[in-house]
PDB file of C-alpha atoms and ligand atoms in Angstrom:
ATOM      1  CA  MET A   1       5.873  15.788  -4.295  1.00  0.00           C
ATOM      2  CA  ASP A   2       5.236  13.002  -7.034  1.00  0.00           C
ATOM      3  CA  ILE A   3       3.314  10.335  -6.034  1.00  0.00           C
ATOM      4  CA  ARG A   4       5.204   7.363  -7.509  1.00  0.00           C
ATOM      5  CA  ILE A   5       8.328   9.097  -5.890  1.00  0.00           C
ATOM      6  CA  LEU A   6       6.886   9.376  -2.646  1.00  0.00           C
ATOM      7  CA  ARG A   7       5.316   6.149  -2.371  1.00  0.00           C
ATOM      8  CA  GLN A   8       8.635   4.362  -3.317  1.00  0.00           C
ATOM      9  CA  LYS A   9      10.302   6.202  -0.894  1.00  0.00           C
ATOM     10  CA  ILE A  10       7.977   5.093   1.819  1.00  0.00           C
ATOM     11  CA  GLU A  11       7.553   1.294   0.623  1.00  0.00           C
ATOM     12  CA  LYS A  12      11.301   1.218   1.003  1.00  0.00           C
ATOM     13  CA  ILE A  13      11.415   2.407   4.844  1.00  0.00           C
ATOM     14  CA  GLU A  14      13.263  -0.618   5.928  1.00  0.00           C
ATOM     15  CA  MET A  15      16.270   0.249   3.671  1.00  0.00           C
ATOM     16  CA  LEU A  16      16.647   3.812   4.714  1.00  0.00           C
ATOM     17  CA  PRO A  17      19.110   4.889   7.159  1.00  0.00           C
ATOM     18  CA  THR A  18      16.638   7.386   8.812  1.00  0.00           C
ATOM     19  CA  VAL A  19      14.487   4.759  10.110  1.00  0.00           C
ATOM     20  CA  PRO A  20      15.728   3.241  13.739  1.00  0.00           C
ATOM     21  CA  ASP A  21      16.746  -0.706  13.728  1.00  0.00           C
ATOM     22  CA  VAL A  22      13.606  -1.571  16.032  1.00  0.00           C
ATOM     23  CA  ILE A  23      11.511  -0.468  13.678  1.00  0.00           C
ATOM     24  CA  LYS A  24      12.962  -2.483  11.124  1.00  0.00           C
ATOM     25  CA  ARG A  25      13.660  -5.779  12.943  1.00  0.00           C
ATOM     26  CA  LEU A  26      10.186  -5.476  14.125  1.00  0.00           C
ATOM     27  CA  ALA A  27       8.813  -4.930  10.577  1.00  0.00           C
ATOM     28  CA  VAL A  28      10.344  -8.297   9.837  1.00  0.00           C
ATOM     29  CA  ILE A  29       8.386 -10.106  12.842  1.00  0.00           C
ATOM     30  CA  ILE A  30       5.482  -8.191  12.015  1.00  0.00           C
ATOM     31  CA  GLY A  31       5.570  -8.917   8.232  1.00  0.00           C
ATOM     32  CA  ASN A  32       6.194 -12.582   8.822  1.00  0.00           C
ATOM     33  CA  PRO A  33       2.713 -14.576   8.243  1.00  0.00           C
ATOM     34  CA  LYS A  34       4.537 -17.764   9.735  1.00  0.00           C
ATOM     35  CA  ILE A  35       5.788 -16.641  12.995  1.00  0.00           C
ATOM     36  CA  SER A  36       4.059 -17.809  15.908  1.00  0.00           C
ATOM     37  CA  LEU A  37       2.317 -16.880  19.267  1.00  0.00           C
ATOM     38  CA  SER A  38       5.386 -18.314  21.330  1.00  0.00           C
ATOM     39  CA  GLU A  39       8.174 -16.725  18.862  1.00  0.00           C
ATOM     40  CA  ILE A  40       6.494 -13.329  19.231  1.00  0.00           C
ATOM     41  CA  SER A  41       6.138 -14.156  23.341  1.00  0.00           C
ATOM     42  CA  SER A  42       9.916 -14.684  23.320  1.00  0.00           C
ATOM     43  CA  PHE A  43      10.753 -11.814  21.090  1.00  0.00           C
ATOM     44  CA  ILE A  44       8.955  -9.356  23.983  1.00  0.00           C
ATOM     45  CA  SER A  45      10.181 -11.354  27.062  1.00  0.00           C
ATOM     46  CA  SER A  46      13.897 -11.066  25.725  1.00  0.00           C
ATOM     47  CA  ASP A  47      13.757  -7.376  26.343  1.00  0.00           C
ATOM     48  CA  PRO A  48      12.876  -6.070  29.612  1.00  0.00           C
ATOM     49  CA  VAL A  49      11.746  -2.568  28.545  1.00  0.00           C
ATOM     50  CA  LEU A  50       9.579  -3.664  25.678  1.00  0.00           C
ATOM     51  CA  THR A  51       7.919  -6.545  28.291  1.00  0.00           C
ATOM     52  CA  SER A  52       7.422  -3.633  30.980  1.00  0.00           C
ATOM     53  CA  ARG A  53       5.812  -1.389  28.699  1.00  0.00           C
ATOM     54  CA  ILE A  54       3.601  -4.052  27.174  1.00  0.00           C
ATOM     55  CA  LEU A  55       2.260  -5.063  30.601  1.00  0.00           C
ATOM     56  CA  LYS A  56       1.709  -1.242  31.565  1.00  0.00           C
ATOM     57  CA  MET A  57      -0.241  -0.732  28.505  1.00  0.00           C
ATOM     58  CA  VAL A  58      -2.571  -3.549  28.610  1.00  0.00           C
ATOM     59  CA  ASN A  59      -3.282  -2.858  32.293  1.00  0.00           C
ATOM     60  CA  SER A  60      -4.152   0.771  31.588  1.00  0.00           C
ATOM     61  CA  ALA A  61      -7.063   2.366  30.226  1.00  0.00           C
ATOM     62  CA  ILE A  62      -5.941   2.221  26.884  1.00  0.00           C
ATOM     63  CA  PHE A  63      -7.018  -1.651  27.170  1.00  0.00           C
ATOM     64  CA  GLY A  64      -8.988  -1.871  30.098  1.00  0.00           C
ATOM     65  CA  PHE A  65      -7.719  -4.904  31.746  1.00  0.00           C
ATOM     66  CA  PRO A  66      -6.752  -3.205  34.996  1.00  0.00           C
ATOM     67  CA  GLY A  67      -4.196  -4.699  37.112  1.00  0.00           C
ATOM     68  CA  ARG A  68      -5.371  -8.092  35.845  1.00  0.00           C
ATOM     69  CA  ILE A  69      -2.236  -9.064  33.483  1.00  0.00           C
ATOM     70  CA  SER A  70       0.782 -10.153  35.256  1.00  0.00           C
ATOM     71  CA  SER A  71       2.860 -11.829  32.400  1.00  0.00           C
ATOM     72  CA  VAL A  72       3.891 -11.703  28.356  1.00  0.00           C
ATOM     73  CA  THR A  73       2.254 -14.995  28.337  1.00  0.00           C
ATOM     74  CA  HIS A  74      -0.657 -14.245  29.675  1.00  0.00           C
ATOM     75  CA  ALA A  75      -1.020 -10.670  27.715  1.00  0.00           C
ATOM     76  CA  VAL A  76      -0.003 -12.822  24.508  1.00  0.00           C
ATOM     77  CA  THR A  77      -2.948 -15.526  25.087  1.00  0.00           C
ATOM     78  CA  LEU A  78      -5.624 -12.835  26.191  1.00  0.00           C
ATOM     79  CA  LEU A  79      -4.950 -10.423  23.367  1.00  0.00           C
ATOM     80  CA  GLY A  80      -4.279 -13.252  20.543  1.00  0.00           C
ATOM     81  CA  PHE A  81      -2.140 -12.536  17.700  1.00  0.00           C
ATOM     82  CA  ASN A  82      -3.203  -9.521  15.568  1.00  0.00           C
ATOM     83  CA  VAL A  83      -3.652  -7.385  19.047  1.00  0.00           C
ATOM     84  CA  ILE A  84      -0.155  -8.389  20.068  1.00  0.00           C
ATOM     85  CA  LYS A  85       1.430  -7.654  16.774  1.00  0.00           C
ATOM     86  CA  GLY A  86      -0.087  -4.112  16.726  1.00  0.00           C
ATOM     87  CA  LEU A  87       0.768  -3.772  20.156  1.00  0.00           C
ATOM     88  CA  LEU A  88       4.287  -4.308  19.749  1.00  0.00           C
ATOM     89  CA  MET A  89       4.104  -1.868  16.703  1.00  0.00           C
ATOM     90  CA  GLY A  90       2.417   0.757  18.679  1.00  0.00           C
ATOM     91  CA  VAL A  91       4.714   0.736  21.843  1.00  0.00           C
ATOM     92  CA  THR A  92       7.617   1.193  19.188  1.00  0.00           C
ATOM     93  CA  VAL A  93       5.972   3.875  17.407  1.00  0.00           C
ATOM     94  CA  LEU A  94       4.680   5.513  20.297  1.00  0.00           C
ATOM     95  CA  ASP A  95       8.624   5.816  21.253  1.00  0.00           C
ATOM     96  CA  LEU A  96       9.310   7.032  18.031  1.00  0.00           C
ATOM     97  CA  MET A  97       6.597   9.844  17.976  1.00  0.00           C
ATOM     98  CA  GLU A  98       8.159  11.727  20.972  1.00  0.00           C
ATOM     99  CA  THR A  99      11.351  12.053  19.337  1.00  0.00           C
ATOM    100  CA  THR A 100       9.613  13.374  16.050  1.00  0.00           C
ATOM    101  CA  MET A 101       6.687  15.287  16.965  1.00  0.00           C
ATOM    102  CA  ILE A 102       6.285  16.267  20.783  1.00  0.00           C
ATOM    103  CA  GLY A 103       2.839  15.477  21.814  1.00  0.00           C
ATOM    104  CA  LEU A 104       1.726  12.830  19.238  1.00  0.00           C
ATOM    105  CA  ARG A 105       2.385  10.095  21.792  1.00  0.00           C
ATOM    106  CA  GLU A 106      -0.036  11.630  24.076  1.00  0.00           C
ATOM    107  CA  HIS A 107      -2.468  12.449  21.196  1.00  0.00           C
ATOM    108  CA  SER A 108      -2.291   8.665  20.270  1.00  0.00           C
ATOM    109  CA  ILE A 109      -2.641   7.096  23.880  1.00  0.00           C
ATOM    110  CA  GLY A 110      -5.993   9.468  24.440  1.00  0.00           C
ATOM    111  CA  CYS A 111      -6.967   8.842  21.276  1.00  0.00           C
ATOM    112  CA  ALA A 112      -6.799   4.841  21.827  1.00  0.00           C
ATOM    113  CA  ALA A 113      -8.346   5.083  25.392  1.00  0.00           C
ATOM    114  CA  ALA A 114     -11.335   7.074  23.926  1.00  0.00           C
ATOM    115  CA  ALA A 115     -11.934   4.717  21.117  1.00  0.00           C
ATOM    116  CA  ARG A 116     -11.850   1.731  23.639  1.00  0.00           C
ATOM    117  CA  THR A 117     -14.228   3.357  25.566  1.00  0.00           C
ATOM    118  CA  ILE A 118     -16.640   4.602  22.707  1.00  0.00           C
ATOM    119  CA  ALA A 119     -16.187   0.540  21.520  1.00  0.00           C
ATOM    120  CA  ALA A 120     -17.197  -0.455  24.923  1.00  0.00           C
ATOM    121  CA  ARG A 121     -20.021   1.615  25.500  1.00  0.00           C
ATOM    122  CA  LYS A 122     -21.213   0.088  21.408  1.00  0.00           C
ATOM    123  CA  GLY A 123     -20.955  -3.345  22.778  1.00  0.00           C
ATOM    124  CA  LEU A 124     -18.281  -3.936  20.141  1.00  0.00           C
ATOM    125  CA  LYS A 125     -16.511  -7.380  20.844  1.00  0.00           C
ATOM    126  CA  ASN A 126     -12.952  -6.309  19.563  1.00  0.00           C
ATOM    127  CA  THR A 127     -12.496  -3.275  21.866  1.00  0.00           C
ATOM    128  CA  GLU A 128      -8.578  -4.483  22.068  1.00  0.00           C
ATOM    129  CA  ASP A 129      -8.787  -4.191  18.288  1.00  0.00           C
ATOM    130  CA  VAL A 130      -9.880  -0.696  18.653  1.00  0.00           C
ATOM    131  CA  SER A 131      -7.463   0.335  21.163  1.00  0.00           C
ATOM    132  CA  VAL A 132      -4.665  -0.850  18.778  1.00  0.00           C
ATOM    133  CA  ALA A 133      -6.317   1.283  15.788  1.00  0.00           C
ATOM    134  CA  GLY A 134      -6.529   4.318  17.932  1.00  0.00           C
ATOM    135  CA  LEU A 135      -2.890   3.861  18.952  1.00  0.00           C
ATOM    136  CA  LEU A 136      -1.658   3.649  15.311  1.00  0.00           C
ATOM    137  CA  HIS A 137      -3.733   5.746  13.561  1.00  0.00           C
ATOM    138  CA  ASP A 138      -1.377   8.366  12.761  1.00  0.00           C
ATOM    139  CA  LEU A 139       1.347   5.882  11.878  1.00  0.00           C
ATOM    140  CA  GLY A 140       1.859   7.927   8.533  1.00  0.00           C
ATOM    141  CA  LYS A 141       2.940  10.911  10.478  1.00  0.00           C
ATOM    142  CA  VAL A 142       5.696   9.552  12.050  1.00  0.00           C
ATOM    143  CA  ILE A 143       6.727   7.914   9.050  1.00  0.00           C
ATOM    144  CA  LEU A 144       6.469  11.326   6.968  1.00  0.00           C
ATOM    145  CA  LEU A 145       8.597  12.882   9.540  1.00  0.00           C
ATOM    146  CA  LEU A 146      10.952  10.381   9.880  1.00  0.00           C
ATOM    147  CA  GLN A 147      11.437   9.989   5.972  1.00  0.00           C
ATOM    148  CA  PHE A 148      10.728  13.783   5.318  1.00  0.00           C
ATOM    149  CA  PRO A 149      12.133  15.936   8.219  1.00  0.00           C
ATOM    150  CA  GLN A 150      12.616  18.744   6.454  1.00  0.00           C
ATOM    151  CA  ASP A 151       9.628  18.650   4.390  1.00  0.00           C
ATOM    152  CA  TYR A 152       7.554  17.693   7.341  1.00  0.00           C
ATOM    153  CA  GLY A 153       8.803  20.883   9.250  1.00  0.00           C
ATOM    154  CA  MET A 154       7.644  23.083   6.040  1.00  0.00           C
ATOM    155  CA  VAL A 155       4.116  21.339   6.143  1.00  0.00           C
ATOM    156  CA  LEU A 156       3.820  22.145  10.293  1.00  0.00           C
ATOM    157  CA  LYS A 157       4.859  25.761   9.369  1.00  0.00           C
ATOM    158  CA  THR A 158       2.373  26.161   6.501  1.00  0.00           C
ATOM    159  CA  ALA A 159      -0.377  25.102   8.450  1.00  0.00           C
ATOM    160  CA  GLU A 160       0.636  27.452  11.166  1.00  0.00           C
ATOM    161  CA  ARG A 161       0.849  30.416   9.109  1.00  0.00           C
ATOM    162  CA  LYS A 162      -2.364  29.720   6.547  1.00  0.00           C
ATOM    163  CA  GLY A 163      -4.516  28.067   9.756  1.00  0.00           C
ATOM    164  CA  MET A 164      -5.273  25.030   8.039  1.00  0.00           C
ATOM    165  CA  LEU A 165      -5.369  21.508   9.217  1.00  0.00           C
ATOM    166  CA  VAL A 166      -1.903  19.718   8.896  1.00  0.00           C
ATOM    167  CA  TYR A 167      -3.913  17.048   6.753  1.00  0.00           C
ATOM    168  CA  ASP A 168      -4.529  19.799   4.073  1.00  0.00           C
ATOM    169  CA  ALA A 169      -1.094  20.883   4.744  1.00  0.00           C
ATOM    170  CA  GLU A 170       0.338  17.433   4.066  1.00  0.00           C
ATOM    171  CA  GLN A 171      -2.069  17.225   0.862  1.00  0.00           C
ATOM    172  CA  GLU A 172      -0.790  19.959  -0.445  1.00  0.00           C
ATOM    173  CA  HIS A 173       3.035  19.574  -0.066  1.00  0.00           C
ATOM    174  CA  PHE A 174       3.142  15.860  -0.615  1.00  0.00           C
ATOM    175  CA  SER A 175      -0.042  14.857  -2.439  1.00  0.00           C
ATOM    176  CA  GLU A 176      -0.837  12.888  -0.188  1.00  0.00           C
ATOM    177  CA  SER A 177      -1.717  12.751   3.550  1.00  0.00           C
ATOM    178  CA  HIS A 178      -0.571  10.743   6.437  1.00  0.00           C
ATOM    179  CA  ALA A 179      -3.540   8.515   6.032  1.00  0.00           C
ATOM    180  CA  THR A 180      -2.335   7.347   2.846  1.00  0.00           C
ATOM    181  CA  VAL A 181       1.096   7.026   3.656  1.00  0.00           C
ATOM    182  CA  GLY A 182      -0.022   4.681   6.751  1.00  0.00           C
ATOM    183  CA  LEU A 183      -2.103   2.704   4.501  1.00  0.00           C
ATOM    184  CA  TRP A 184       0.627   2.208   2.270  1.00  0.00           C
ATOM    185  CA  LEU A 185       2.673   0.589   5.060  1.00  0.00           C
ATOM    186  CA  ALA A 186      -0.135  -1.193   6.447  1.00  0.00           C
ATOM    187  CA  GLU A 187      -0.548  -2.896   3.455  1.00  0.00           C
ATOM    188  CA  LYS A 188       3.096  -3.673   3.248  1.00  0.00           C
ATOM    189  CA  TRP A 189       2.960  -4.942   6.476  1.00  0.00           C
ATOM    190  CA  GLN A 190      -0.014  -6.902   6.101  1.00  0.00           C
ATOM    191  CA  PHE A 191      -1.937  -5.367   9.062  1.00  0.00           C
ATOM    192  CA  PRO A 192      -5.442  -6.903   9.671  1.00  0.00           C
ATOM    193  CA  LYS A 193      -7.797  -5.345   7.320  1.00  0.00           C
ATOM    194  CA  HIS A 194      -9.893  -3.160  10.171  1.00  0.00           C
ATOM    195  CA  LEU A 195      -6.340  -1.625  11.140  1.00  0.00           C
ATOM    196  CA  THR A 196      -5.627  -0.492   7.524  1.00  0.00           C
ATOM    197  CA  ASP A 197      -9.323   0.779   7.038  1.00  0.00           C
ATOM    198  CA  VAL A 198      -8.831   2.832  10.352  1.00  0.00           C
ATOM    199  CA  ILE A 199      -5.301   3.901   9.565  1.00  0.00           C
ATOM    200  CA  ALA A 200      -6.734   4.843   5.834  1.00  0.00           C
ATOM    201  CA  PHE A 201      -9.748   6.444   6.488  1.00  0.00           C
ATOM    202  CA  HIS A 202      -9.814   8.204  10.148  1.00  0.00           C
ATOM    203  CA  HIS A 203     -10.179  11.418   8.324  1.00  0.00           C
ATOM    204  CA  LYS A 204     -12.685  10.194   5.772  1.00  0.00           C
ATOM    205  CA  PRO A 205     -14.632   7.583   7.814  1.00  0.00           C
ATOM    206  CA  GLY A 206     -17.361   7.220   5.109  1.00  0.00           C
ATOM    207  CA  LEU A 207     -14.909   5.698   2.698  1.00  0.00           C
ATOM    208  CA  ALA A 208     -14.143   2.746   5.210  1.00  0.00           C
ATOM    209  CA  LYS A 209     -14.673  -0.725   3.169  1.00  0.00           C
ATOM    210  CA  ASP A 210     -13.708  -3.212   5.951  1.00  0.00           C
ATOM    211  CA  ALA A 211     -14.499  -1.816   9.247  1.00  0.00           C
ATOM    212  CA  PRO A 212     -16.567   1.357   9.274  1.00  0.00           C
ATOM    213  CA  MET A 213     -17.571   0.841  12.555  1.00  0.00           C
ATOM    214  CA  GLU A 214     -14.054   1.124  13.957  1.00  0.00           C
ATOM    215  CA  THR A 215     -12.958   3.613  11.486  1.00  0.00           C
ATOM    216  CA  ALA A 216     -15.872   6.154  12.776  1.00  0.00           C
ATOM    217  CA  ILE A 217     -15.147   5.369  16.575  1.00  0.00           C
ATOM    218  CA  VAL A 218     -11.576   6.455  15.886  1.00  0.00           C
ATOM    219  CA  HIS A 219     -12.488   9.254  13.597  1.00  0.00           C
ATOM    220  CA  LEU A 220     -14.394  10.693  16.722  1.00  0.00           C
ATOM    221  CA  ALA A 221     -11.858   9.579  19.314  1.00  0.00           C
ATOM    222  CA  ASP A 222      -8.994  11.795  17.230  1.00  0.00           C
ATOM    223  CA  ILE A 223     -11.551  14.941  17.255  1.00  0.00           C
ATOM    224  CA  LEU A 224     -12.582  14.412  21.054  1.00  0.00           C
ATOM    225  CA  THR A 225      -8.838  13.877  21.854  1.00  0.00           C
ATOM    226  CA  ARG A 226      -8.039  17.246  20.185  1.00  0.00           C
ATOM    227  CA  GLY A 227     -10.906  19.129  21.452  1.00  0.00           C
ATOM    228  CA  MET A 228      -9.919  18.298  24.797  1.00  0.00           C
ATOM    229  CA  GLY A 229      -6.365  19.601  24.104  1.00  0.00           C
ATOM    230  CA  PHE A 230      -4.746  16.129  25.096  1.00  0.00           C
ATOM    231  CA  GLY A 231      -1.552  15.880  23.103  1.00  0.00           C
ATOM    232  CA  TYR A 232      -0.453  17.561  19.992  1.00  0.00           C
ATOM    233  CA  ALA A 233      -1.140  16.026  16.501  1.00  0.00           C
ATOM    234  CA  GLY A 234       0.562  18.716  14.455  1.00  0.00           C
ATOM    235  CA  ASP A 235      -1.684  21.487  14.407  1.00  0.00           C
ATOM    236  CA  ALA A 236      -4.056  23.813  16.872  1.00  0.00           C
ATOM    237  CA  LEU A 237      -7.079  23.063  15.442  1.00  0.00           C
ATOM    238  CA  VAL A 238     -10.195  20.418  15.797  1.00  0.00           C
ATOM    239  CA  PRO A 239     -11.691  19.476  12.729  1.00  0.00           C
ATOM    240  CA  ALA A 240     -15.382  18.815  12.451  1.00  0.00           C
ATOM    241  CA  VAL A 241     -16.912  15.456  13.486  1.00  0.00           C
ATOM    242  CA  SER A 242     -18.542  13.750  10.134  1.00  0.00           C
ATOM    243  CA  PRO A 243     -22.050  13.855  10.492  1.00  0.00           C
ATOM    244  CA  ALA A 244     -22.701  10.176   8.942  1.00  0.00           C
ATOM    245  CA  ALA A 245     -20.039   8.842  11.371  1.00  0.00           C
ATOM    246  CA  PHE A 246     -21.591  10.709  14.172  1.00  0.00           C
ATOM    247  CA  GLU A 247     -25.192   9.529  13.477  1.00  0.00           C
ATOM    248  CA  GLN A 248     -23.801   6.024  12.832  1.00  0.00           C
ATOM    249  CA  LEU A 249     -22.588   5.576  16.441  1.00  0.00           C
ATOM    250  CA  ASN A 250     -25.684   7.499  17.772  1.00  0.00           C
ATOM    251  CA  LEU A 251     -23.972   7.906  21.168  1.00  0.00           C
ATOM    252  CA  SER A 252     -25.795   9.274  23.985  1.00  0.00           C
ATOM    253  CA  GLU A 253     -24.675  12.243  25.879  1.00  0.00           C
ATOM    254  CA  GLU A 254     -23.851   9.694  29.080  1.00  0.00           C
ATOM    255  CA  ASP A 255     -21.644   8.208  26.412  1.00  0.00           C
ATOM    256  CA  ILE A 256     -20.095  11.160  25.090  1.00  0.00           C
ATOM    257  CA  ARG A 257     -19.405  12.602  28.997  1.00  0.00           C
ATOM    258  CA  ASP A 258     -17.838   8.572  29.643  1.00  0.00           C
ATOM    259  CA  VAL A 259     -15.370   9.252  26.809  1.00  0.00           C
ATOM    260  CA  LEU A 260     -14.262  12.687  28.020  1.00  0.00           C
ATOM    261  CA  ARG A 261     -13.732  11.551  31.275  1.00  0.00           C
ATOM    262  CA  THR A 262     -11.434   8.536  30.058  1.00  0.00           C
ATOM    263  CA  ILE A 263      -9.178  11.301  27.947  1.00  0.00           C
ATOM    264  CA  ASP A 264      -9.280  12.977  31.025  1.00  0.00           C
ATOM    265  CA  SER A 265      -8.097  10.167  33.001  1.00  0.00           C
ATOM    266  CA  MET A 266      -5.106   9.350  30.718  1.00  0.00           C
ATOM    267  CA  LYS A 267      -3.537  12.958  31.585  1.00  0.00           C
ATOM    268  CA  GLY A 268      -0.114  12.487  33.222  1.00  0.00           C
ATOM    269  CA  MET A 269      -0.320   8.554  32.014  1.00  0.00           C
ATOM    270  CA  GLY A 270       2.858   8.889  29.880  1.00  0.00           C
ATOM    271  CA  ASP A 271       5.005   8.488  33.419  1.00  0.00           C
ATOM    272  CA  ASP A 272       2.619   5.793  34.497  1.00  0.00           C
ATOM    273  CA  LEU A 273       3.410   4.069  31.283  1.00  0.00           C
ATOM    274  CA  GLY A 274       7.124   4.023  31.666  1.00  0.00           C
ATOM    275  CA  TRP A 275       7.940   6.706  29.243  1.00  0.00           C
TER     276      TRP A 275
HETATM  277 FE1  LIG B 301      -4.879  11.410  11.483  1.00  0.00          FE
HETATM  278 FE1  LIG B 302      -4.959  11.802  14.987  1.00  0.00          FE
END
């Protein structure tokens, strides 16, 4: 597919009928630089399902404030602007994941929890940002699936038939991967730079510009989640970990064991999270 046409189609996402209203509405809120924390708070509070999902998510291992956050206002104040915006997008996208690719939601939840654990073990201060990045790293897959369901079906079949990574099959079919498609949207929606970097480069962490550490973390979390057989990311293969990223993270055996335990603890979490 011609890259220019692909990009145009992706960037016009709000105008296309295949995209659910909720993501269009959310895109307007997230893309508005003038929106205040209290406006976001009331947007969430006006929807009981959204409220309960956000609260369950922030109190789960994905964020690591177990049982401590009891209200939307508390969550919004504690997590701040960027995290709450990312989380809102995350909750919506997770829903879409289940309708587009079964298992992608678990993959994303597992990756988010694993990424947070790595970030915490590395002593990073912005572990919540890393959770959101883990949650949204495969955003491009959902968008490709929504926009080009038939084409993406062919991509998945090719990956399976040829025993190749879905990432490579996407490149072959669309000339670009879900990582680039995610990048286009992240830029359009003015996601924070670290989140954009993770979405764009989680398969090539060496290319990260603004957030090499966060990108390396999600890169490894993604692969460990696949390795544990938790969820489904489009193929049954486990890609190789970038040696440079692994070296950069410099994790001990105990760190890795902790991450694997976290992923394991997320099994069955979908029910607890209200899905
Ligand atoms: Fe990916
Ligand atoms: Fe992934």
